[in-house]
Coordinates of C-alpha atoms in Angstrom, one line a residue:
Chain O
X1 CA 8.3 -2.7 26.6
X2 CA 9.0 -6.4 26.7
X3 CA 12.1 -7.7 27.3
X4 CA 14.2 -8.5 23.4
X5 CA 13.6 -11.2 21.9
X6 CA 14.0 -14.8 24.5
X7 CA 11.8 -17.8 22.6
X8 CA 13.0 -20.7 22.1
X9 CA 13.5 -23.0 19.2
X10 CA 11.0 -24.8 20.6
X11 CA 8.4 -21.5 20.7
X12 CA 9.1 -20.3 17.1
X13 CA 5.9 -21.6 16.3
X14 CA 6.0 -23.8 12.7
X15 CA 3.1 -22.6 11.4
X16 CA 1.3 -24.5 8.1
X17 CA 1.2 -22.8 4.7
X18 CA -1.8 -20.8 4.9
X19 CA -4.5 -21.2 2.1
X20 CA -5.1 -18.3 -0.4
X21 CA -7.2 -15.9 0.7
X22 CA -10.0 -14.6 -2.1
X23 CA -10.3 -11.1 -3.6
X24 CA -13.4 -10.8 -1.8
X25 CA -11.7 -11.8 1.4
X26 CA -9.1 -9.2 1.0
X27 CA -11.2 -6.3 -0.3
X28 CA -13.1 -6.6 2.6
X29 CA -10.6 -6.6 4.6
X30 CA -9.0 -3.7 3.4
X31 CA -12.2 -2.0 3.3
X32 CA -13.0 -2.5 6.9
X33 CA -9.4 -1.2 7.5
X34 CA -9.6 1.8 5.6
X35 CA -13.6 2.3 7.0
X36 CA -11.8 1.8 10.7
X37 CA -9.0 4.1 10.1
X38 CA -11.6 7.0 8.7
X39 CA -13.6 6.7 11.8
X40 CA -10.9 7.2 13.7
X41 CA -9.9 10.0 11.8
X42 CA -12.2 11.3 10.4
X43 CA -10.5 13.3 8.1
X44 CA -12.1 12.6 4.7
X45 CA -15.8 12.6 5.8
X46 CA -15.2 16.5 7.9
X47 CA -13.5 18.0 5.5
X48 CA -15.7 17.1 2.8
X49 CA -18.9 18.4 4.4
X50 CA -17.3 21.2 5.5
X51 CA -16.4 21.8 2.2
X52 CA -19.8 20.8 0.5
X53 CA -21.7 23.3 3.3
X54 CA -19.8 26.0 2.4
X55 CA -20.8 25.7 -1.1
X56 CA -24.2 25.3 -0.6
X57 CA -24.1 28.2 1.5
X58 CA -22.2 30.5 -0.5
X59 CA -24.7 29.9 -3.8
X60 CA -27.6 30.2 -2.0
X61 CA -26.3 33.6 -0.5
X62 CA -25.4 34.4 -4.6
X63 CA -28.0 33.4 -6.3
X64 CA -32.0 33.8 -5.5
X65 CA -33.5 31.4 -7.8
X66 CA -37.8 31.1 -7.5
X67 CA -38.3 27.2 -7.2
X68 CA -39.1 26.3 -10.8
X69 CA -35.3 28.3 -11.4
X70 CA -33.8 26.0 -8.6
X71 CA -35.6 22.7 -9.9
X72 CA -33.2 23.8 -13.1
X73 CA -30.0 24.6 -11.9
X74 CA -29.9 22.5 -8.5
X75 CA -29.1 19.5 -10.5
X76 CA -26.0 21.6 -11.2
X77 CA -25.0 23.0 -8.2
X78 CA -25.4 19.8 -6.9
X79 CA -23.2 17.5 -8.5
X80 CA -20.5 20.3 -8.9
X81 CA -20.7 20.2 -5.1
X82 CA -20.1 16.8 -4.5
X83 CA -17.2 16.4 -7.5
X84 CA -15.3 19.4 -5.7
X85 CA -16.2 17.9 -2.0
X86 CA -15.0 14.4 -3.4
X87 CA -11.9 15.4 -4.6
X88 CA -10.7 16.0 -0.9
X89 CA -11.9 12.3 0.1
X90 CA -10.0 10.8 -3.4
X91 CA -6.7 12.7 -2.4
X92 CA -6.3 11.2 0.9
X93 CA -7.2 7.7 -0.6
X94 CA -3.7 6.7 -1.0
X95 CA -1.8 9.2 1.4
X96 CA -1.6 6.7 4.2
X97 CA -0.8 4.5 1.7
X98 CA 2.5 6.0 0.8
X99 CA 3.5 7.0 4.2
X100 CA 5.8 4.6 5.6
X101 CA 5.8 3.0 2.1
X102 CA 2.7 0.8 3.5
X103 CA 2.0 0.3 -0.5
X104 CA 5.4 -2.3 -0.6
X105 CA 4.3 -4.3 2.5
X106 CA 0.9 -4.7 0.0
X107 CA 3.0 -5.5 -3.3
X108 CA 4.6 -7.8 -2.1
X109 CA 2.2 -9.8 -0.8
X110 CA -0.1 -12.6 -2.7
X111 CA -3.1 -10.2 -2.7
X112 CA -4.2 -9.4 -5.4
X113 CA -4.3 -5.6 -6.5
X114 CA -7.4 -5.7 -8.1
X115 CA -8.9 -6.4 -4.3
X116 CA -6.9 -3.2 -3.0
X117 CA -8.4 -1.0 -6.0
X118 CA -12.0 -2.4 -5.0
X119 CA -11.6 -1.3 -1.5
X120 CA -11.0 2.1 -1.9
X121 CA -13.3 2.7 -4.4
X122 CA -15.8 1.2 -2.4
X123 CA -14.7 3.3 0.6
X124 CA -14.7 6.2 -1.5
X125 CA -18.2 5.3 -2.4
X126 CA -19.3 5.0 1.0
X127 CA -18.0 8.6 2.3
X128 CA -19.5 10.6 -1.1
X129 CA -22.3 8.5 -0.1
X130 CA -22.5 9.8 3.7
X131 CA -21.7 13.5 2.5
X132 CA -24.8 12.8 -0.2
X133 CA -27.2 11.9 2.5
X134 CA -25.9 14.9 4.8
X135 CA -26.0 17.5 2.1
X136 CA -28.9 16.9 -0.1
X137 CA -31.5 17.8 2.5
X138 CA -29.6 20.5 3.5
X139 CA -30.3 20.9 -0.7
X140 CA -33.5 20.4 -0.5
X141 CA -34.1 23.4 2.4
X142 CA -32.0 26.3 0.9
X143 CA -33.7 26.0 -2.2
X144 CA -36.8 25.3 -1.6
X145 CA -37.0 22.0 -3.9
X146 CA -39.9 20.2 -4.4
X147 CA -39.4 17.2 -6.7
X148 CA -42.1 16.7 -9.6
X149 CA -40.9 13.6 -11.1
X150 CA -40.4 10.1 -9.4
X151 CA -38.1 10.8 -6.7
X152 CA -37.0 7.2 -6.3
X153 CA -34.8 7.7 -9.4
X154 CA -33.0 10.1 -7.9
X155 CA -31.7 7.4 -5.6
X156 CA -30.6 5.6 -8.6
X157 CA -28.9 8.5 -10.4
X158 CA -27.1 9.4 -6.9
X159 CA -25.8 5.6 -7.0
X160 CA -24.7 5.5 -10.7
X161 CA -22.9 9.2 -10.0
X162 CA -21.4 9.0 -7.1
X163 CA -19.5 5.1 -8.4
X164 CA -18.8 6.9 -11.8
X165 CA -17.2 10.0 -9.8
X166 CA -15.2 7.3 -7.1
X167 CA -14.3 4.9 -9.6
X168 CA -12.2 7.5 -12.0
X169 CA -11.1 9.1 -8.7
X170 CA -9.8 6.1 -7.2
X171 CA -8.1 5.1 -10.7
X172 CA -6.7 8.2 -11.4
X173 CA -5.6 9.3 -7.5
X174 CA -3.7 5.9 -7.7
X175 CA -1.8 7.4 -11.2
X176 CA -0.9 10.6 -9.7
X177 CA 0.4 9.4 -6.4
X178 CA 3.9 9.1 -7.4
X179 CA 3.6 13.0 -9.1
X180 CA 5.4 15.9 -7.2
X181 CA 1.7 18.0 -7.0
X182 CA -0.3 15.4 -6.7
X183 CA -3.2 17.4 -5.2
X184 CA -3.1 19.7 -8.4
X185 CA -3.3 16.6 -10.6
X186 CA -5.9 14.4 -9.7
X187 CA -8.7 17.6 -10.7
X188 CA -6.6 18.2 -13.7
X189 CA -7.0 14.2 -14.7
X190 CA -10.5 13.5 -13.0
X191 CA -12.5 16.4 -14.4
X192 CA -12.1 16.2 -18.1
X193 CA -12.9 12.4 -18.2
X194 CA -15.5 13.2 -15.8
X195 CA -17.7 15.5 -18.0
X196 CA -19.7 12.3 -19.9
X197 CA -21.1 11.4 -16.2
X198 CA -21.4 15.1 -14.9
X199 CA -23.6 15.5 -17.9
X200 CA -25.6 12.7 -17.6
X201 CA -25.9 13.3 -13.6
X202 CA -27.3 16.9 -14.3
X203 CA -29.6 16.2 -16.9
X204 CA -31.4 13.1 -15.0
X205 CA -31.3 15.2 -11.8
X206 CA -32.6 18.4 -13.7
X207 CA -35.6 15.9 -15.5
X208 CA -36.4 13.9 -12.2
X209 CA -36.6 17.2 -10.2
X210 CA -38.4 19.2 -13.2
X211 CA -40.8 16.1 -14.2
X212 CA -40.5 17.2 -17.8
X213 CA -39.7 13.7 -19.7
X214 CA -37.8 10.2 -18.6
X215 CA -34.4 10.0 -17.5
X216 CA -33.8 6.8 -19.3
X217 CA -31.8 7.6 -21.8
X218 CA -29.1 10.0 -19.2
X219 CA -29.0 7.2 -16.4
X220 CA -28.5 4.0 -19.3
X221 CA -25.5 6.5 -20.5
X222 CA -24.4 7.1 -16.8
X223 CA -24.8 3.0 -16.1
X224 CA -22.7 2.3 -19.3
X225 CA -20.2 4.7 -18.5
X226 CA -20.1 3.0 -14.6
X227 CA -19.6 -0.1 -16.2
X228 CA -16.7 0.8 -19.1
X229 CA -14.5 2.4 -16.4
X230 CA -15.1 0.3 -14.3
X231 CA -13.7 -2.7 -16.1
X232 CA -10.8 -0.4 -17.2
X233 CA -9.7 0.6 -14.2
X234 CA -9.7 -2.8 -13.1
X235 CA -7.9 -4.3 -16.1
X236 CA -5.4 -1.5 -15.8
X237 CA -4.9 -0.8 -11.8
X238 CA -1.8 -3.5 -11.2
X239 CA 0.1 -1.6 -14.2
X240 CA -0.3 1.5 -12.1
X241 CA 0.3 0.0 -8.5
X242 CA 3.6 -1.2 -10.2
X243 CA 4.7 1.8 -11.9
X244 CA 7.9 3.2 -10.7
Chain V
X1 CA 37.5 -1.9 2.5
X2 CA 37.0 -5.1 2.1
X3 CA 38.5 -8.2 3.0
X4 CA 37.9 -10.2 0.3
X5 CA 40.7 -10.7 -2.1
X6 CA 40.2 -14.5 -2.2
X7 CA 37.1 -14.0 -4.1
X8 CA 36.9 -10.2 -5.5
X9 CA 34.9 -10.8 -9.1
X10 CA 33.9 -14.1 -8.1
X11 CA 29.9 -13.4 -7.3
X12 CA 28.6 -17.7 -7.7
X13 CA 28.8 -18.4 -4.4
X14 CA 32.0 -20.7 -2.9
X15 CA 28.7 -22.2 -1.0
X16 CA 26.7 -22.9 -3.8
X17 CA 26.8 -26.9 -3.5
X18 CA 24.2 -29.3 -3.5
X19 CA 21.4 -27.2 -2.1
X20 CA 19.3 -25.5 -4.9
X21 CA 19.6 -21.7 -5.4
X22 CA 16.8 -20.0 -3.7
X23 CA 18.1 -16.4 -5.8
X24 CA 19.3 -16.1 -8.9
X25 CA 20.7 -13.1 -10.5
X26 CA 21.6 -13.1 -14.3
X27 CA 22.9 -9.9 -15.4
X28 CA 20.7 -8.0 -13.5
X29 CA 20.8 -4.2 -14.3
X30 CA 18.9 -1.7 -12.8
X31 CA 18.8 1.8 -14.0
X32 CA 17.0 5.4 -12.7
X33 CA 17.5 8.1 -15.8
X34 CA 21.2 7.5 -16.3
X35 CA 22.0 6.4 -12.8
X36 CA 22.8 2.8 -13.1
X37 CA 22.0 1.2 -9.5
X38 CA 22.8 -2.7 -10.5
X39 CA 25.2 -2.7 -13.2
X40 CA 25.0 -6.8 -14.4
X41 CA 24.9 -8.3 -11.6
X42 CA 25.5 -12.1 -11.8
X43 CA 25.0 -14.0 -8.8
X44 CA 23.1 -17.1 -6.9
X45 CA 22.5 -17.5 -3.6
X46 CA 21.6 -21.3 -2.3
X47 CA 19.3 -22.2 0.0
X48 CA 19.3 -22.3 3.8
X49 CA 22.0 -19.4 4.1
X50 CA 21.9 -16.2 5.6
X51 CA 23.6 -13.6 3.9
X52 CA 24.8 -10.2 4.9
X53 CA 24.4 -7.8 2.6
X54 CA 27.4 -4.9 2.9
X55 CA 28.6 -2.0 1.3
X56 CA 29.0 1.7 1.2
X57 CA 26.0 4.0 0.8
X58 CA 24.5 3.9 -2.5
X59 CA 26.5 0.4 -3.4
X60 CA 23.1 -0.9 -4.7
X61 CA 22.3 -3.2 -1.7
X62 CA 18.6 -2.1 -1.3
X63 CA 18.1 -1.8 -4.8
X64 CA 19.1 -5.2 -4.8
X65 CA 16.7 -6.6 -2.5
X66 CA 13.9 -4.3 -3.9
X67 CA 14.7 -6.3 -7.2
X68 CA 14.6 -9.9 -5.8
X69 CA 11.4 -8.9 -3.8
X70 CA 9.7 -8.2 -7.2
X71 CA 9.3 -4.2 -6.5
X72 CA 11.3 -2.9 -9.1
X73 CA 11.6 -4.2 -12.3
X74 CA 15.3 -4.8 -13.4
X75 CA 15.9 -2.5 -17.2
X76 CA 17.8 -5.8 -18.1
X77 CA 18.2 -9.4 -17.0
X78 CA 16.4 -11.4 -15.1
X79 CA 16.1 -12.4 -11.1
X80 CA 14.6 -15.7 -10.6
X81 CA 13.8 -16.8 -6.8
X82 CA 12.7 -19.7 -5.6
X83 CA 13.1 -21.6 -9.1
X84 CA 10.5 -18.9 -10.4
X85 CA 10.9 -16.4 -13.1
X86 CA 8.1 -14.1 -11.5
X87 CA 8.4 -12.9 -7.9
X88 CA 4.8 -12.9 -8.5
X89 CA 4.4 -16.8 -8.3
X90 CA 6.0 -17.2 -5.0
X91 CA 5.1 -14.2 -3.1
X92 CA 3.6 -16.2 -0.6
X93 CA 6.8 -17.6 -0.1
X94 CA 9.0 -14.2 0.9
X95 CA 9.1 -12.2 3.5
X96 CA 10.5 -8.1 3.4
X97 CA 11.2 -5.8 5.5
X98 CA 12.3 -2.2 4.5
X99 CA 14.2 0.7 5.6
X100 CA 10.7 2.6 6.3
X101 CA 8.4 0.8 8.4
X102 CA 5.6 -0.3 6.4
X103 CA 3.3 0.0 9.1
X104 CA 0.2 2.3 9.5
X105 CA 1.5 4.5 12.0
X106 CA -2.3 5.1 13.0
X107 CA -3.4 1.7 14.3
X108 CA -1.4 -0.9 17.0
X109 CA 1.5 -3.3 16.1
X110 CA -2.0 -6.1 16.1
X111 CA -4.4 -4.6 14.0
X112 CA -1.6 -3.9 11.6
X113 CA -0.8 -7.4 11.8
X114 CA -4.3 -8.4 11.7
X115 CA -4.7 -6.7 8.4
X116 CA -1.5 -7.7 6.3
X117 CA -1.9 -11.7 8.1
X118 CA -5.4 -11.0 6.3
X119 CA -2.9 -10.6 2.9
X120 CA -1.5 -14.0 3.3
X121 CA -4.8 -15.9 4.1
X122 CA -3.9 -15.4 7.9
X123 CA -6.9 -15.6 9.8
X124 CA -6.0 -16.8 13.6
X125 CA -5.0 -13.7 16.1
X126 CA -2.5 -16.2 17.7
X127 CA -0.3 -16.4 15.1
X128 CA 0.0 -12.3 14.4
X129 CA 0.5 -12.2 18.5
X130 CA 3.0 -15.3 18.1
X131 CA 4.9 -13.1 15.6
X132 CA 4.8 -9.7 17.7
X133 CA 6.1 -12.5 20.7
X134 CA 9.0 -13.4 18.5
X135 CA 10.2 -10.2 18.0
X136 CA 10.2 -9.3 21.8
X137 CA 7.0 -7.1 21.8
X138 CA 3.8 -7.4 24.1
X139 CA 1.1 -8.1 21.5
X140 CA -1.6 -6.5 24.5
X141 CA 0.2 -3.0 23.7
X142 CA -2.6 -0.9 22.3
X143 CA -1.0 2.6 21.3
X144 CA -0.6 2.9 17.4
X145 CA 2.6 1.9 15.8
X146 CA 3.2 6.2 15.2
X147 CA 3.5 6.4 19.3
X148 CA 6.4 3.8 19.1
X149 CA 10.1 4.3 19.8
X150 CA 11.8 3.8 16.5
X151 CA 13.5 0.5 17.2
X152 CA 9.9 -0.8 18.5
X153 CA 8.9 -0.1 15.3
X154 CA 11.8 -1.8 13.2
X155 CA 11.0 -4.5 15.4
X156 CA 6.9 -4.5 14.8
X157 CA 8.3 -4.5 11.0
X158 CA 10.1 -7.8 11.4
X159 CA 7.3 -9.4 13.2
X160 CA 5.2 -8.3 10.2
X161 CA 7.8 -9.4 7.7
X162 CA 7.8 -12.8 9.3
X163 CA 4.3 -13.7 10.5
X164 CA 3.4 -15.7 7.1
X165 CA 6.4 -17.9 7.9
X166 CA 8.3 -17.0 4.5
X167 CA 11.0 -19.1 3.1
X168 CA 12.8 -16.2 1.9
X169 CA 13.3 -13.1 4.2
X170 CA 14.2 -10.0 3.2
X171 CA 15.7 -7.9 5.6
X172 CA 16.7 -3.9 4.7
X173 CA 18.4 -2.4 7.7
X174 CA 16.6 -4.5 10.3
X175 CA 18.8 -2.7 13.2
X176 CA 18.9 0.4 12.6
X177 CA 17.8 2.3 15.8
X178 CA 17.5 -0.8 17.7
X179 CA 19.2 -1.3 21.0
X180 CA 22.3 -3.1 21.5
X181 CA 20.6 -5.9 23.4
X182 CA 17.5 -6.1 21.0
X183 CA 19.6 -6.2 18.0
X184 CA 21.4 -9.2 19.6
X185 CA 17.8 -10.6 20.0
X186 CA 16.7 -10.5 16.5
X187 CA 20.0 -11.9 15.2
X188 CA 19.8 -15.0 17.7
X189 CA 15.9 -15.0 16.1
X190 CA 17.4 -14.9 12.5
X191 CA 19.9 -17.8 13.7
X192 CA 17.0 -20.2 14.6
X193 CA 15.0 -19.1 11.7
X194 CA 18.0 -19.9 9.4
X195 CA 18.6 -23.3 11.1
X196 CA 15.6 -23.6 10.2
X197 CA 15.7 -23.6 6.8
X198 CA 15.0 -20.3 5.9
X199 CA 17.0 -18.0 3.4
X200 CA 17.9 -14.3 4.9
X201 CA 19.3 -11.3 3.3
X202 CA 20.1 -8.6 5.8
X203 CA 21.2 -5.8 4.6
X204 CA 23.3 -3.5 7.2
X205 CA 25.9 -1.3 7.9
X206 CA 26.1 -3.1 11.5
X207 CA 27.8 -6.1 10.1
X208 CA 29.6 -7.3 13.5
X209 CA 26.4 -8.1 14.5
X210 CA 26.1 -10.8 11.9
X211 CA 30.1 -11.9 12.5
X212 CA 29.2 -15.3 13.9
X213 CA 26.2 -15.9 12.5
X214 CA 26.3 -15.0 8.4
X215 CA 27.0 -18.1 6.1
X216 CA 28.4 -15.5 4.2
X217 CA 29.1 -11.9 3.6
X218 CA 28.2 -10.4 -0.2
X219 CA 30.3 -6.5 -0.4
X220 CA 28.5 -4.4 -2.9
X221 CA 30.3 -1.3 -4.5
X222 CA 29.0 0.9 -7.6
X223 CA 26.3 -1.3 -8.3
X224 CA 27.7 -4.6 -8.1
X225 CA 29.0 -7.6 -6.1
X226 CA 32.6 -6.8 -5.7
X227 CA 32.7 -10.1 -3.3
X228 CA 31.2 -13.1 -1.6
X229 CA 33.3 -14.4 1.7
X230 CA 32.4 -16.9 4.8
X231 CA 33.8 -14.8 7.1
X232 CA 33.9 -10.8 8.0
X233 CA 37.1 -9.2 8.6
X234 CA 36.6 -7.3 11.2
X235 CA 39.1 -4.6 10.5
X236 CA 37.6 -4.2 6.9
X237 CA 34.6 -2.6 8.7
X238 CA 35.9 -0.6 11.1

């Protein structure tokens, strides 16, 4: 250690008022903080595939579905999988947040919290996203899945889900930080509002994988419901990041 | 407890002269359930000062501070800082430092620095390593801010607290578990900055640290400022 503090008037350094920083500036910022602290860590992205993997495992060893069965209920099993898996990644969103009270040091500052709720989300986007690609191969082998309608929409559908799962996840982690069981709570709030999006993420799936009709009408509900929470949560985030 | 008989009941300030008030407090009131943590408190604070912040447990002090940062939101009156109503306004203006860290115990005093300079538009490395400099640190130390000692880490606070160059510093226990000699460091530091033109709140229970050097001492009891003097009586806080 250095020796206690020895500058000079001369070496406090008068330093010019800086200029705002943007939203962008600081979501990306925060982002690439978060992003560097997860690699580091990795405690989000193993414990969700760990998690996901065991429940692919454990309903393939249940069930023995012939693949026009699986094209059916994958679309299911799927999304169930990656709501439950996401729900460990969206409960540490904030824990490192609220140790050492970090969360004032952010309050306090000019940013604006809009920015913050941007990152995580988006980080939360990105790790779903990483356990997506890992998993749905892994999918694709234990069931035997071929896909009979145009697989490129599954691509969308995996977008459009996995922000509509983040996005209330994020929100609604963020309202249950200051809760005693917070780990109980964030299921009990995330699920319910969930149900519009599970349902339109399991009937796209289920029609892109079956090639029985369009998908149109399930991923236009799923990309409305993206959009309305979206701008809620954003609207409404600094009243939570304020709440006492 | 206190000696302070001159001015018990008397929170304006004996200081407050031509300088402008850089906090003020209008019947400020802050209440958890029925627990009443600032019971009206009327005060205002000029300019320039440093002010130490003293009291018994649970007298309200942090609560206080937490109010004039803008983290908690008073259940009656109103705190207005740096002529603005909303803490909001001029939050690029104030620097706080708090009992916990408010550091990410998983990365280095820099990056952490890094990051929240990032919060205040701070893009140049030189000034996060001037700050960690300031507060008697090596800005080349690499281990994460969880491997430090916890005065190291009070001290890593400070530096983040004051990196932005704040006009308003907010200091909640800055020596606690700091060395004798580096505690002595960051009060010479808080001397300069206040020469400089800076407002400080320190909040301590170390108050002979601050003997020569506060403007004035502010004794909180039960949620309110029992009284404002220049000087510390030194067998007061024995």
């Amino acid at each position: 250690m250095s020796a206690p503090v020895v500058l000079s008037e001369a070496e406090v350094k008068e330093v010019s008022a800086s200029p705002a920083p943007t939203s962008w500036k600081i979501t990306t910022a925060s982002l690439s903080k978060d992003l560097w602290l997860e690699w580091r860590s990795k405690d989000a992205i193993n414990s969700m595939i760990f998690f996901a993997l065991l429940v692919v495992v454990i309903f393939s060893f249940s069930f023995d579905p012939t693949a026009e069965e699986s094209r059916q209920i994958v679309g299911g099993l799927i999304w169930v999988s990656f709501l439950f898996a996401a729900i460990v990644a969206l409960n540490q969103t904030w824990a490192r947040e609220i140790r050492n009270q970090v969360l004032d040091a952010y309050r306090v500052s000019p940013a604006p919290p809009n920015a913050l709720f941007l990152s995580k989300a988006l980080g939360n986007f990105l790790f779903v996203t990483v356990l997506e690609a890992v998993m749905a191969p892994l999918f694709m082998i234990f069931y035997n899945l071929k896909v009979l309608g145009p697989a490129y929409l599954l691509l969308l559908i995996a977008a459009l889900g996995t922000w509509a799962l983040v996005v209330n996840g994020t929100f609604f982690a963020a309202i249950s930080l200051r809760t005693r069981s917070r780990e109980v709570m964030l299921p009990l709030i995330l699920f319910p509002i969930s149900i519009p999006a599970l349902l339109a993420m399991v009937e796209a799936t289920k029609i892109v994988l079956t090639g029985e009709s369009a998908a149109k009408f399930w991923i236009v509900l799923l990309a409305v419901y993206d959009l309305v929470f979206t701008v809620v949560c954003l609207t409404l985030f600094e009243t939570v990041l304020n709440a006492e | 407890m206190i000696g302070a008989e001159s001015q018990v009941n008397s929170p304006s300030s004996a200081l407050a002269g031509s300088a402008p008030p850089a906090v003020v407090l209008t019947g400020l009131t802050k209440q958890f359930g029925r627990f009443a943590a600032l019971r009206n408190v009327t005060a205002e604070f000029v300019a320039g000062k440093l002010y130490a912040v003293l009291g018994e447990n649970g007298a309200g002090k942090s609560t206080m501070l937490r109010a004039i940062a803008g983290l908690l939101q008073p259940t009656h009156g109103k705190v207005t800082v740096l002529g603005a109503n909303s803490v909001r306004e001029v939050c690029d203006q104030l620097g706080y430092m708090a009992h916990p860290s408010l550091l990410y115990d998983e990365m280095s005093g820099l990056e952490n620095l890094r990051y929240f300079g990032r919060l205040y538009g701070i893009e140049d490395d030189q000034r996060c390593k001037d700050a960690i400099v300031m507060v008697g640190l090596d800005p080349a130390l690499t281990r994460p801010v969880g491997q430090y000692s916890q005065g190291m880490r009070q001290r890593m606070s400070l530096a983040r607290a004051l990196q932005h160059d704040p006009t308003l510093l907010l200091l909640d226990e800055p020596f606690s578990n700091v060395d004798v000699a580096s505690a002595r460091g960051m009060v010479q530091l808080l001397g300069r900055m206040r020469d400089g033109g800076k407002t400080i709140f320190v909040v301590t229970h170390q108050a002979r640290l601050l003997a020569d050097l506060a403007d004035e001492f502010v004794w909180m009891h039960a949620g309110n400022i029992n009284s404002r003097v220049p000087t510390l009586d030194l067998e007061a806080v024995q």
